[in-house]
Short mmCIF file of C-alpha atoms and ligand atoms in Angstrom, two decimals:
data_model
loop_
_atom_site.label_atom_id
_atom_site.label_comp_id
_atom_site.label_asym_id
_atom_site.label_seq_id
_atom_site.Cartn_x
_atom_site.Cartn_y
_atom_site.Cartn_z
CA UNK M 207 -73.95 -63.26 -10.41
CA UNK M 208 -71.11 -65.42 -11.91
CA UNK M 209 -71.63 -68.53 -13.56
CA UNK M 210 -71.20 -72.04 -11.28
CA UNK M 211 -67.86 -73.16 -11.88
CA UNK M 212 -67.10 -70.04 -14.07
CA UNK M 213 -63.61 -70.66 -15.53
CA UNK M 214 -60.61 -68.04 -14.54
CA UNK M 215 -56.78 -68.25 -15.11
CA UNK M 216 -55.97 -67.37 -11.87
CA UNK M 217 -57.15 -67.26 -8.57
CA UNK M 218 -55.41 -65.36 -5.71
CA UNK M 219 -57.09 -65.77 -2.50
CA UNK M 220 -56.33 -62.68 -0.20
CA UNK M 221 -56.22 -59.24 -1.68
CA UNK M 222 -54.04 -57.47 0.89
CA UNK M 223 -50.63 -55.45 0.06
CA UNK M 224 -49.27 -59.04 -1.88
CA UNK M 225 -52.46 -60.22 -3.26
CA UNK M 226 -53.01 -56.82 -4.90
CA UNK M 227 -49.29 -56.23 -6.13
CA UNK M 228 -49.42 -59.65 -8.04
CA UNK M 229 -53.27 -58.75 -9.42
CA UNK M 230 -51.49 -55.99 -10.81
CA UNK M 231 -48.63 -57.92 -11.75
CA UNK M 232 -50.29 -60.11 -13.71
CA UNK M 233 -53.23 -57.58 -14.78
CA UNK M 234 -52.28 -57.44 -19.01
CA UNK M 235 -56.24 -57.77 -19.69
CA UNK M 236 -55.58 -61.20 -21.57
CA UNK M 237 -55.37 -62.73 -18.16
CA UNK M 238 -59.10 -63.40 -16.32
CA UNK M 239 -57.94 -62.59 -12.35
CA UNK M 240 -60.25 -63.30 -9.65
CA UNK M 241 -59.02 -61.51 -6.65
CA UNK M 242 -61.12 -63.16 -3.03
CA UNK M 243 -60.87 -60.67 -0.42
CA UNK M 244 -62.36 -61.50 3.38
CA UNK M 245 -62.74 -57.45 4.02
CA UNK M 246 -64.99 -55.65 1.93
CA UNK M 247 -62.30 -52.69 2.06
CA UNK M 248 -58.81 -52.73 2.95
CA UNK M 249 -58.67 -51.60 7.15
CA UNK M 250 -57.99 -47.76 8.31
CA UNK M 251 -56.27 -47.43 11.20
CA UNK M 252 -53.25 -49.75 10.89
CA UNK M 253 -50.40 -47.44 12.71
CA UNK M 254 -47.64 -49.41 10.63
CA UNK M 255 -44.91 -47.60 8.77
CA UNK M 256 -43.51 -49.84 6.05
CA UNK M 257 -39.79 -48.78 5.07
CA UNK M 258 -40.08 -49.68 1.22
CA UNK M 259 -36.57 -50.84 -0.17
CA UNK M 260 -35.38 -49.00 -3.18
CA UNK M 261 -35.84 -52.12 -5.10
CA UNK M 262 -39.78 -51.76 -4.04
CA UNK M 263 -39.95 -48.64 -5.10
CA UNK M 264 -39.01 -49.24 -8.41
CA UNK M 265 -41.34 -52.22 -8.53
CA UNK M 266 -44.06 -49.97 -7.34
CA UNK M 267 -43.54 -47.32 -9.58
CA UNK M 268 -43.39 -49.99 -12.78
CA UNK M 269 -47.09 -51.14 -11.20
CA UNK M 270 -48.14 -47.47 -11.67
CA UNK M 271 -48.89 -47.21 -8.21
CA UNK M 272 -45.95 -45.40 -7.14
CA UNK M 273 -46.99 -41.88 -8.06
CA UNK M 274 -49.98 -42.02 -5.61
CA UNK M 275 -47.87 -42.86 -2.35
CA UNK M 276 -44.97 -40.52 -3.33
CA UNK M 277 -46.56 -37.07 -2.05
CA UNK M 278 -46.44 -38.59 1.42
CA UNK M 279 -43.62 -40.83 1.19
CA UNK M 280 -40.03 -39.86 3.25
CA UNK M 281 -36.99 -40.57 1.53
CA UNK M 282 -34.15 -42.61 3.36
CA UNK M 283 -31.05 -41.19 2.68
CA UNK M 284 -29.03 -42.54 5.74
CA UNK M 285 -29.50 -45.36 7.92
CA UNK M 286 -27.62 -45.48 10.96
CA UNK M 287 -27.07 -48.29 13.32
CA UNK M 288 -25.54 -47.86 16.75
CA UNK M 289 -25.62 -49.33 19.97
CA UNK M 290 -26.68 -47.88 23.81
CA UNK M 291 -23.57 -47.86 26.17
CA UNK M 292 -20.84 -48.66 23.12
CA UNK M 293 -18.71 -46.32 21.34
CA UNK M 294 -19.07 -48.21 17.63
CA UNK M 295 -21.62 -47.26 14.81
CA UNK M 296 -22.09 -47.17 10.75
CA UNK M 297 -23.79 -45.43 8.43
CA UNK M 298 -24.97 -46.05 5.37
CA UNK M 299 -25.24 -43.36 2.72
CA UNK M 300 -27.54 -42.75 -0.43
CA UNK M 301 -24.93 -41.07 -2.32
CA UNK M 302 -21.90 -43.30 -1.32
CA UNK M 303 -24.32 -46.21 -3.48
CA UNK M 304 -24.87 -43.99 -6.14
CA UNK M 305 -28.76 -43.48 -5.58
CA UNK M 306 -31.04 -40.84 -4.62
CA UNK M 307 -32.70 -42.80 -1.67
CA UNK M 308 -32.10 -46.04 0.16
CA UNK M 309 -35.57 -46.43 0.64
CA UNK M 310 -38.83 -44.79 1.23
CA UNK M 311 -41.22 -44.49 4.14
CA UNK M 312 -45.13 -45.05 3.84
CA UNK M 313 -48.29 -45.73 6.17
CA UNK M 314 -49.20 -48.88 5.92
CA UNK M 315 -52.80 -47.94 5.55
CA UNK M 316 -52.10 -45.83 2.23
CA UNK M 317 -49.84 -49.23 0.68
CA UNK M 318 -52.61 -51.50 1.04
CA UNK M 319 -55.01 -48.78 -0.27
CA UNK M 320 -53.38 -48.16 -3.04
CA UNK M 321 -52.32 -51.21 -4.46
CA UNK M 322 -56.44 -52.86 -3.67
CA UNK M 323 -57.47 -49.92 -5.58
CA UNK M 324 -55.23 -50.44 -8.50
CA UNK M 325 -55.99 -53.82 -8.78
CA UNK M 326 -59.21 -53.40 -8.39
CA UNK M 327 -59.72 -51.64 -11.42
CA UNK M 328 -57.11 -53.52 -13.35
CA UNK M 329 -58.03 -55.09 -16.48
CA UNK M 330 -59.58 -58.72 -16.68
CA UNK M 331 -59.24 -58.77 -12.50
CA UNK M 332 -62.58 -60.01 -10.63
CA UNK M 333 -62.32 -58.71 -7.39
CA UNK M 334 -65.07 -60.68 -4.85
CA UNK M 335 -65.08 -58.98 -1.28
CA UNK M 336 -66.32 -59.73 1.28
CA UNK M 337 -65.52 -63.33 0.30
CA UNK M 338 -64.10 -66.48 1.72
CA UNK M 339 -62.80 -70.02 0.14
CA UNK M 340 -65.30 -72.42 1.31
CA UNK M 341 -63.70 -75.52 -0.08
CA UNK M 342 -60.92 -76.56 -2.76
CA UNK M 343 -60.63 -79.40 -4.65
CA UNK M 344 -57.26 -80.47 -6.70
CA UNK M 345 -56.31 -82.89 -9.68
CA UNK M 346 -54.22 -83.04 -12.66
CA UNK M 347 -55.44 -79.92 -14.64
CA UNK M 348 -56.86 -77.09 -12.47
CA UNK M 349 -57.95 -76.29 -8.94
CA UNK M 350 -61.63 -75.76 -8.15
CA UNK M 351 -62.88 -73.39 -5.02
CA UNK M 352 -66.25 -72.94 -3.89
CA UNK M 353 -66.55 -69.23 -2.40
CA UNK M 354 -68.80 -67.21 0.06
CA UNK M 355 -68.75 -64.49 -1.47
CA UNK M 356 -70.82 -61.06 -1.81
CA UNK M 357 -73.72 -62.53 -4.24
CA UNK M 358 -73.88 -65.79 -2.26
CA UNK M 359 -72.29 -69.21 -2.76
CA UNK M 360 -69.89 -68.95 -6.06
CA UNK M 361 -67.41 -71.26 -7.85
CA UNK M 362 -63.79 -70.96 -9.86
CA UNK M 363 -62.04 -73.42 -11.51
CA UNK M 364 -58.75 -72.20 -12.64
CA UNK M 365 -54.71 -73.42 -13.40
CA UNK M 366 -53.08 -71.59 -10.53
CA UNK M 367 -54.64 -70.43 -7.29
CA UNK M 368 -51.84 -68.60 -4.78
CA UNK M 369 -52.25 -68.15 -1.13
CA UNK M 370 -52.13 -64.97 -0.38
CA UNK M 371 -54.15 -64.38 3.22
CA UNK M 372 -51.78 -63.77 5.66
CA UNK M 373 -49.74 -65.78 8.22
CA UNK M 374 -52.88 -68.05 9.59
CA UNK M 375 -53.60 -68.72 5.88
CA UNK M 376 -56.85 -69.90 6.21
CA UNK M 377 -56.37 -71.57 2.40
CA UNK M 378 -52.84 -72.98 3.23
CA UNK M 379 -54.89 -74.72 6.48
CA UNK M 380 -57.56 -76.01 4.28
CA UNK M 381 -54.69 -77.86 2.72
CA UNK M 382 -52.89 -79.09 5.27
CA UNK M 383 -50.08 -77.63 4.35
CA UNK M 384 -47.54 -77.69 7.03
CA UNK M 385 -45.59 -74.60 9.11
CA UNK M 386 -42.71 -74.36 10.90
CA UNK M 387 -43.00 -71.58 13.94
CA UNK M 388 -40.28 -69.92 15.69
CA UNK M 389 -41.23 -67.42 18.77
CA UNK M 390 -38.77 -64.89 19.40
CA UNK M 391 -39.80 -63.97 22.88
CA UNK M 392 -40.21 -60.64 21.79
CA UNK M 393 -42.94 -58.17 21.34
CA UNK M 394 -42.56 -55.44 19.65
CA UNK M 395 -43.98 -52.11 20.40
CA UNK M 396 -45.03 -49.61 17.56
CA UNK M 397 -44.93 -45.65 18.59
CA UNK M 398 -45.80 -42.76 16.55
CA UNK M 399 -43.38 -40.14 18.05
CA UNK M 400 -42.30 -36.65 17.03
CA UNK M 401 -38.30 -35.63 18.32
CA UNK M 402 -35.01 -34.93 16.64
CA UNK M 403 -32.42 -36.27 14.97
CA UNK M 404 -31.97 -36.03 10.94
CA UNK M 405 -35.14 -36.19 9.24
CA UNK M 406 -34.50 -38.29 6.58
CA UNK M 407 -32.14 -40.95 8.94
CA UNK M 408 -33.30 -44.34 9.44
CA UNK M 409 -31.77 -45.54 12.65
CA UNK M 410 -31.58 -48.54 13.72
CA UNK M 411 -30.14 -48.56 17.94
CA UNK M 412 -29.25 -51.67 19.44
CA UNK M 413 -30.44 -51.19 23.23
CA UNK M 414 -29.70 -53.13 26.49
CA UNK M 415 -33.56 -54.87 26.19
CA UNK M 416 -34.05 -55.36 22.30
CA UNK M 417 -33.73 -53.08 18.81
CA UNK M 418 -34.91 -50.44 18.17
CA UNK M 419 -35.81 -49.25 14.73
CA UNK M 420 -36.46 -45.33 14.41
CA UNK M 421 -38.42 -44.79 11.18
CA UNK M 422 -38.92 -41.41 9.54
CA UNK M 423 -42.43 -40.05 9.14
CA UNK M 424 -42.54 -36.64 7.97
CA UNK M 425 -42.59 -33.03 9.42
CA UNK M 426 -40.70 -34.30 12.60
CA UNK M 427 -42.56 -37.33 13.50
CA UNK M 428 -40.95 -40.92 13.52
CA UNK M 429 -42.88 -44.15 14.23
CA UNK M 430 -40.39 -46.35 17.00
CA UNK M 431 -40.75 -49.97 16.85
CA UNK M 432 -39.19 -51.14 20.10
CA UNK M 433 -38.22 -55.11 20.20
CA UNK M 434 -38.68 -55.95 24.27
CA UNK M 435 -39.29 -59.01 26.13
CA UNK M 436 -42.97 -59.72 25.91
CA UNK M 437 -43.06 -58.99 30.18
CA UNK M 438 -40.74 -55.90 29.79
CA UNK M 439 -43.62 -54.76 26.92
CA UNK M 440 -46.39 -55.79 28.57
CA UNK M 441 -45.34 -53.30 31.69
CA UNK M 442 -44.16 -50.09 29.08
CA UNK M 443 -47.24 -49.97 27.92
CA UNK M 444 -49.02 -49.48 30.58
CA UNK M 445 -47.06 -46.63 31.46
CA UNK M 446 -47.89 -42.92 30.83
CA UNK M 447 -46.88 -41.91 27.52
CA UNK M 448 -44.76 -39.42 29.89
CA UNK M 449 -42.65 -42.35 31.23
CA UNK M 450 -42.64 -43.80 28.09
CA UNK M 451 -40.94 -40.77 26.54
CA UNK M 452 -38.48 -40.90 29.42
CA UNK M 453 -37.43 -44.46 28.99
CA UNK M 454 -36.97 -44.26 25.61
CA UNK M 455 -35.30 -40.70 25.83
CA UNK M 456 -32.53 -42.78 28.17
CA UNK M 457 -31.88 -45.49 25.17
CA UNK M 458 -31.83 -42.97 22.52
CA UNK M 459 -29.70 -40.26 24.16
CA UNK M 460 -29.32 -36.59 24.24
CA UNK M 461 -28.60 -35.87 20.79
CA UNK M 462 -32.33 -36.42 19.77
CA UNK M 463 -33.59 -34.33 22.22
CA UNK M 464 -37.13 -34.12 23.35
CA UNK M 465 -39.33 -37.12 22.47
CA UNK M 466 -43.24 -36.51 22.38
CA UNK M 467 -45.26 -39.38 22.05
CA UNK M 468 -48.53 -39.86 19.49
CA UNK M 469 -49.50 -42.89 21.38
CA UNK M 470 -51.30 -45.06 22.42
CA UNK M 471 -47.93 -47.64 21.94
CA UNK M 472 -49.50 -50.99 19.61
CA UNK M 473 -47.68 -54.30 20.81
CA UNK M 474 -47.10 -56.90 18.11
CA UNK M 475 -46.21 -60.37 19.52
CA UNK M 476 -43.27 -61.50 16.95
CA UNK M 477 -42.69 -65.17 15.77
CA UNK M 478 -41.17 -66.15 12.24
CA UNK M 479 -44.15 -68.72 10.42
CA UNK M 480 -42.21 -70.58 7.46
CA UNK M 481 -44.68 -72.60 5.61
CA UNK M 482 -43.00 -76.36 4.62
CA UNK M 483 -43.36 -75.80 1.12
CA UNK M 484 -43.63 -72.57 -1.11
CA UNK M 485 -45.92 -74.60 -3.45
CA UNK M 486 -48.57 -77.61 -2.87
CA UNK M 487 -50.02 -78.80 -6.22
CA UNK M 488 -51.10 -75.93 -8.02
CA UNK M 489 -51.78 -73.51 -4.83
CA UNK M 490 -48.49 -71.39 -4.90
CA UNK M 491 -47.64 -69.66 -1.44
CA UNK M 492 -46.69 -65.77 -1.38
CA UNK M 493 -46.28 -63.12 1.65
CA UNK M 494 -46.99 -63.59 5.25
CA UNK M 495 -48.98 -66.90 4.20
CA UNK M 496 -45.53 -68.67 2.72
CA UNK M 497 -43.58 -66.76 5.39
CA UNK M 498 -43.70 -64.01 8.05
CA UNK M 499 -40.48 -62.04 9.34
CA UNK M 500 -39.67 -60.29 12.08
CA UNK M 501 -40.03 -56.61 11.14
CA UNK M 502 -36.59 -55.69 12.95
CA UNK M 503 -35.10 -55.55 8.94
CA UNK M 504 -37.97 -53.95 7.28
CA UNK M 505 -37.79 -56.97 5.00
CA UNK M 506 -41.14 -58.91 4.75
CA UNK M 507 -43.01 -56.97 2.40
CA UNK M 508 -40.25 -55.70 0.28
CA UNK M 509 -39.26 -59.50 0.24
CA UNK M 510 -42.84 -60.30 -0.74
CA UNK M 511 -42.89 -57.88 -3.62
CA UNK M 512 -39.68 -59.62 -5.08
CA UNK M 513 -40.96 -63.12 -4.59
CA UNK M 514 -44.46 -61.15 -6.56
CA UNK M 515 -42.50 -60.39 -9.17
CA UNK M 516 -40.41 -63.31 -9.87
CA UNK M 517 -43.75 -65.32 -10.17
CA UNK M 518 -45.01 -62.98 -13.02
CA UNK M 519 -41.53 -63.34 -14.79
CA UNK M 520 -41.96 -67.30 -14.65
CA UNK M 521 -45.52 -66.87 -15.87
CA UNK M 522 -44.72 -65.20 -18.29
CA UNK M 523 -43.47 -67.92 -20.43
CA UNK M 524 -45.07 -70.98 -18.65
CA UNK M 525 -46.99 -73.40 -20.75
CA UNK M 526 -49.02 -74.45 -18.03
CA UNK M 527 -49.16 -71.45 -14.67
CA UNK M 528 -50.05 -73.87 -12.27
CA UNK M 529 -47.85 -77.56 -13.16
CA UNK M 530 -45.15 -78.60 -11.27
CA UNK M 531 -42.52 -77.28 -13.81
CA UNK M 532 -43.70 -73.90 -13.67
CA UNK M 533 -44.05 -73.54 -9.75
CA UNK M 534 -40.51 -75.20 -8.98
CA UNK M 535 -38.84 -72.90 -11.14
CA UNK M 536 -40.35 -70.03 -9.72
CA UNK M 537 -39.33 -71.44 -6.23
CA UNK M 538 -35.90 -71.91 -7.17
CA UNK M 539 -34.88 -68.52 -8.58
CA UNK M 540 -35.92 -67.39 -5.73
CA UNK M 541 -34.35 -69.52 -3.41
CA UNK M 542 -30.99 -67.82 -2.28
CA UNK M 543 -32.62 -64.35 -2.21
CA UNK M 544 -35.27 -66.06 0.45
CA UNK M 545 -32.47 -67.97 2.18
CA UNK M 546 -30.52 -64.44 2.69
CA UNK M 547 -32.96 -61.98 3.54
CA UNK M 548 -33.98 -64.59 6.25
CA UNK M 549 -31.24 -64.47 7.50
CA UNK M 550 -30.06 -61.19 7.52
CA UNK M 551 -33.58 -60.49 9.52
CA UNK M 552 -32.84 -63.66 11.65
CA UNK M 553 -28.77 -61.88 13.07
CA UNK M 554 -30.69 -58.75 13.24
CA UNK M 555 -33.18 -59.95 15.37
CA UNK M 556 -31.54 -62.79 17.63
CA UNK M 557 -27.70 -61.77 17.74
CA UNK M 558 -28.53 -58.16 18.64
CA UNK M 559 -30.99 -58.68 21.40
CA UNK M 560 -29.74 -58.28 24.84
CA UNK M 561 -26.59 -59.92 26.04
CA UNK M 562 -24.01 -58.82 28.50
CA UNK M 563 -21.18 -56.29 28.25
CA UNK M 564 -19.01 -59.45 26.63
CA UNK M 565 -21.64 -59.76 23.78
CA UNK M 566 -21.76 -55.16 23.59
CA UNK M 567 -18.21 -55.18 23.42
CA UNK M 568 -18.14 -58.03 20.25
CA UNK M 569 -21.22 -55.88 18.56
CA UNK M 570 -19.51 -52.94 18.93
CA UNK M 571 -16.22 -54.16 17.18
CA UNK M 572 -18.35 -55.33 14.51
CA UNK M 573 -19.83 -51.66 14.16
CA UNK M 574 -16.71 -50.78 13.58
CA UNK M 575 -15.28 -52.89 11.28
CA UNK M 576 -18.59 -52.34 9.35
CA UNK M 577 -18.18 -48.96 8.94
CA UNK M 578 -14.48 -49.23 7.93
CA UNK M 579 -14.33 -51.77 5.41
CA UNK M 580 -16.68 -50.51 2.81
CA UNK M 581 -17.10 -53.57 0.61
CA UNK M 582 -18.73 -54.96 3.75
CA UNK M 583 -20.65 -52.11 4.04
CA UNK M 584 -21.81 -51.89 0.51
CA UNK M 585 -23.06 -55.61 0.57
CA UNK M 586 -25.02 -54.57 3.53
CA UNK M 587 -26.81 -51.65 1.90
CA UNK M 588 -27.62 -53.80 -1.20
CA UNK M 589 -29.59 -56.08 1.23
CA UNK M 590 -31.01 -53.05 2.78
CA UNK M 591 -32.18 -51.85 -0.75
CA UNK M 592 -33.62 -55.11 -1.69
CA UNK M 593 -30.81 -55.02 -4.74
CA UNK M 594 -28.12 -57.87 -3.73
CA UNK M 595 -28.51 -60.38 -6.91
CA UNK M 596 -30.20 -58.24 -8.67
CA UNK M 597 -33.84 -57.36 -9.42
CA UNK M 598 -36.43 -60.54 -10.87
CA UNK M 599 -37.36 -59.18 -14.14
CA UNK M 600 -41.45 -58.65 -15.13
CA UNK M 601 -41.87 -58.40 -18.76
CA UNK M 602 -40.18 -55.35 -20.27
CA UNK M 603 -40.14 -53.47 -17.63
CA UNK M 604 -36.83 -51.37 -16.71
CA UNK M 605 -35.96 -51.47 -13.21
CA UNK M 606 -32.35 -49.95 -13.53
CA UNK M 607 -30.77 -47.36 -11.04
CA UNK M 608 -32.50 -44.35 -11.44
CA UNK M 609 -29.73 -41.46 -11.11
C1 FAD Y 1092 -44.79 -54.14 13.16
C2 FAD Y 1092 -44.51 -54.51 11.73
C3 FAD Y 1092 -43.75 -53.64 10.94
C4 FAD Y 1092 -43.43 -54.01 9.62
N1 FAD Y 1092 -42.64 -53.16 8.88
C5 FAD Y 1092 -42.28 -53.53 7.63
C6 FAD Y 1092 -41.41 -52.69 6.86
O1 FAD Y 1092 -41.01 -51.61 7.29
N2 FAD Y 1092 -41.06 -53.11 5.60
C7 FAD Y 1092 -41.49 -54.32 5.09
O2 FAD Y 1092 -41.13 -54.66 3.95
N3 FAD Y 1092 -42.33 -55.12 5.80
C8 FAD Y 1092 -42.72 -54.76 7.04
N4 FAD Y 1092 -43.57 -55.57 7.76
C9 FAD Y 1092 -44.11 -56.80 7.13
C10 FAD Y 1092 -45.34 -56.49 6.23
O3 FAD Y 1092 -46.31 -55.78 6.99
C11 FAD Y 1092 -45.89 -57.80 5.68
O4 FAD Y 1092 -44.86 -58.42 4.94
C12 FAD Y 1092 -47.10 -57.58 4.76
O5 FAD Y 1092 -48.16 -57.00 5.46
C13 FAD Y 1092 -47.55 -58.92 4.15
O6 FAD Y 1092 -48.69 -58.69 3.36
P1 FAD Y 1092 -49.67 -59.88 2.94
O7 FAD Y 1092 -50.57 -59.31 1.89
O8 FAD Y 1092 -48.90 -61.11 2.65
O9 FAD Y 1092 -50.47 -60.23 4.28
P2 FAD Y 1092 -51.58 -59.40 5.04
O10 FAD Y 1092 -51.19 -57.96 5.09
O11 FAD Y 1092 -51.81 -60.09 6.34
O12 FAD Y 1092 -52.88 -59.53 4.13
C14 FAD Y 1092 -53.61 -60.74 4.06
C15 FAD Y 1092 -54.94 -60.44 3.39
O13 FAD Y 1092 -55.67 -61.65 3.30
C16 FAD Y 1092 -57.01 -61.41 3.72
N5 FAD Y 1092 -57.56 -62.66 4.25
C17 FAD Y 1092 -57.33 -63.24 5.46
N6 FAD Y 1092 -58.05 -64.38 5.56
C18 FAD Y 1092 -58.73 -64.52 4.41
C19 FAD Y 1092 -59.64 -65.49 3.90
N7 FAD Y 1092 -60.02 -66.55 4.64
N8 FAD Y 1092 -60.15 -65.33 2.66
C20 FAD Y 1092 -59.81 -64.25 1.92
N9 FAD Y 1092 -58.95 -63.29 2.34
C21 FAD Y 1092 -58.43 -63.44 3.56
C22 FAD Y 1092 -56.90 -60.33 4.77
O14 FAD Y 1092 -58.12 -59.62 4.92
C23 FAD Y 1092 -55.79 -59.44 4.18
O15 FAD Y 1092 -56.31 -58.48 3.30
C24 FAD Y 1092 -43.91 -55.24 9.08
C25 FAD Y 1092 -44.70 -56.08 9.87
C26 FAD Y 1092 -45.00 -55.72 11.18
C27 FAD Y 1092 -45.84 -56.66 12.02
#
């Protein structure tokens, strides 16, 4: 059992997909890591797909956890965005950016696996699950949290604790630390589906009720994440998968031919939770618990892993992990990257839902400029890739385009 009040440098309070990535971040053995998980093991069962931007990918691979998720991975090597009922579209190639893969598809279940496992047996990481923060207590020179945790009732004083459990953040509650919500009035519905269409294209097809991102999956299959109107959800999924395949069929058109549904469909209610402030004394904010995206850009985790990564840059050097110096400087290199992929998700998600035949007609000019002007184009795959204003550096590690 660990001592009352046993001293740590660090204390990250959710170990899911972030938590883990910044265990591992930090992991260098010199570091003592205590990792406080509320699931004893990371959940099966999640039908997710997370599209992983090229820039992830690198940052995975320099966390050595790459190699494990590869063998089931599905390169991107085209994303194409259209829209139902318009002429208009533009694609965005792999080799036109000079890189093997825009990005990489992976089951959400095998990420979060991978990266608890890895930290888990990291060097100088602690990692307490099933546990819970029962109380924490700030002042000048550390933050103190009393835990329920496997062996009991447990304590950690430490310089830095980060927030890392999700967008309720129990821990970000505890310290009244304020949100600001925004509810789409949209659901979206997740589909595992097998049909046609290029393997390794990502499309993304604007329809008459909401997006519709079409995500590659391997040996045929695709997982569909349909943005509707939470009523217009509510009734598709009570449909037969049959119907389903039919409706979807109709937005999609003939060129994909047959879809076959893996159902049941999963329905995700969407709002974007900003929390107030990235930091609040010495509790830094990271992931869904600073801020949760709507998934129409496949940008929140491969945001998250940047935002990861920048924070074990500024450690790297800080006097003091947890003071005000350290944490604002952190927050502000990472400013305009936040402000942009925000709102890249943000015209994704709100300018492309619905609208008349006045608003399809404007979207499908801009489809077409896109996809003739290709500095514009270029800009917009760099955001796709996660590599617009470049990479936040981690120690020595080299994160340059791989051939
Ligand atoms: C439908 C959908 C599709 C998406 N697709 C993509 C995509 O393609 N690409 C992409 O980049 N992003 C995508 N995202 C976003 C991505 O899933 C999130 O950014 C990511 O899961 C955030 O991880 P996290 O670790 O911050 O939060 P979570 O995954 O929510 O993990 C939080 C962890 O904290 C733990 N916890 C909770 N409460 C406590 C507590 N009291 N004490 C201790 N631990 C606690 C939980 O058990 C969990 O392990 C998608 C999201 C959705 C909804």
């Amino acid at each position: 059992m660990a001592e009352p009040h046993a001293s740590t440098d660090l204390v990250i309070v959710g170990g899911g997909p972030v938590g883990a990535a910044l265990a591992l971040a930090l992991a260098d053995g010199a570091r003592a890591i205590t990792v406080i998980e509320a699931q004893a093991r990371p959940p099966v069962g999640d039908t997710r797909a997370t599209a992983l931007s090229e820039s992830s990918v690198r940052l995975l691979d320099a966390l050595g956890v790459w190699p494990e998720l590869a063998g089931d991975a599905v390169a991107i090597h085209t994303v194409e965005v259209s829209q139902q009922g318009h002429y208009g579209r533009t694609r965005m190639r792999a080799q036109d950016q000079g890189v093997r893969a825009l990005g990489q598809v992976v089951a959400y279940d095998a990420l979060a696996r991978g990266l608890a496992e890895h930290a888990r047996g990291a060097p100088g990481v602690e990692w307490l699950a099933p546990a819970t923060v029962a109380g924490i207590d700030q002042d000048a020179d550390g933050v103190s949290l009393a835990i329920d945790g496997p062996d009991g009732h447990n304590e950690r004083r430490a310089r830095l604790a980060v927030a890392a459990d999700g967008t309720r953040s129990p821990l970000r509650e505890r310290l009244g630390t304020g949100v600001r919500e925004y509810d789409y009035g949209q659901t979206a519905l997740l589909l595992p589906l097998e049909t046609g269409g290029d393997p390794h294209t990502g499309y993304e097809r604007f329809t008459s009720e909401g997006p519709m991102a079409l995500l590659p999956a391997g040996g045929g299959r695709r997982t569909l994440i349909w943005t509707l109107p939470p009523d217009q959800a509510e009734a598709m999924a009570a449909l037969t998968l049959e119907r389903i395949a039919g409706r979807i069929a109709a937005r999609l058109g003939r060129s994909f031919g047959p879809i076959v549904p893996h159902g049941p469909p999963v329905a995700w209610p969407l709002r974007r939770v900003e929390a107030e402030r990235g930091h609040d004394g010495r509790v830094a904010l990271l992931g869904n618990a600073a801020r949760t995206l709507h998934p129409v850009g496949a940008q929140g985790f491969n945001l998250a892993l940047r935002d990861v990564c920048g924070l074990a840059a500024v450690l790297g050097h800080a006097r003091d992990p947890g003071d005000a110096e350290t944490l604002t400087a952190w927050s502000c290199a990472r400013q305009a990257d936040r402000w942009r992929t925000r709102l890249f998700t943000d015209v994704l998600a709100r300018g492309f839902v619905r609208g008349g035949q006045g608003l399809g007609a404007v979207r499908a000019g801009a489809l077409l400029g896109l996809d003739s002007c290709s500095i514009a184009r270029d800009g917009l795959a760099a955001q796709t890739m996660g590599l617009l204003g470049g990479l936040p550096r981690v120690g020595n590690w080299h994160l340059e385009r791989r051939p």
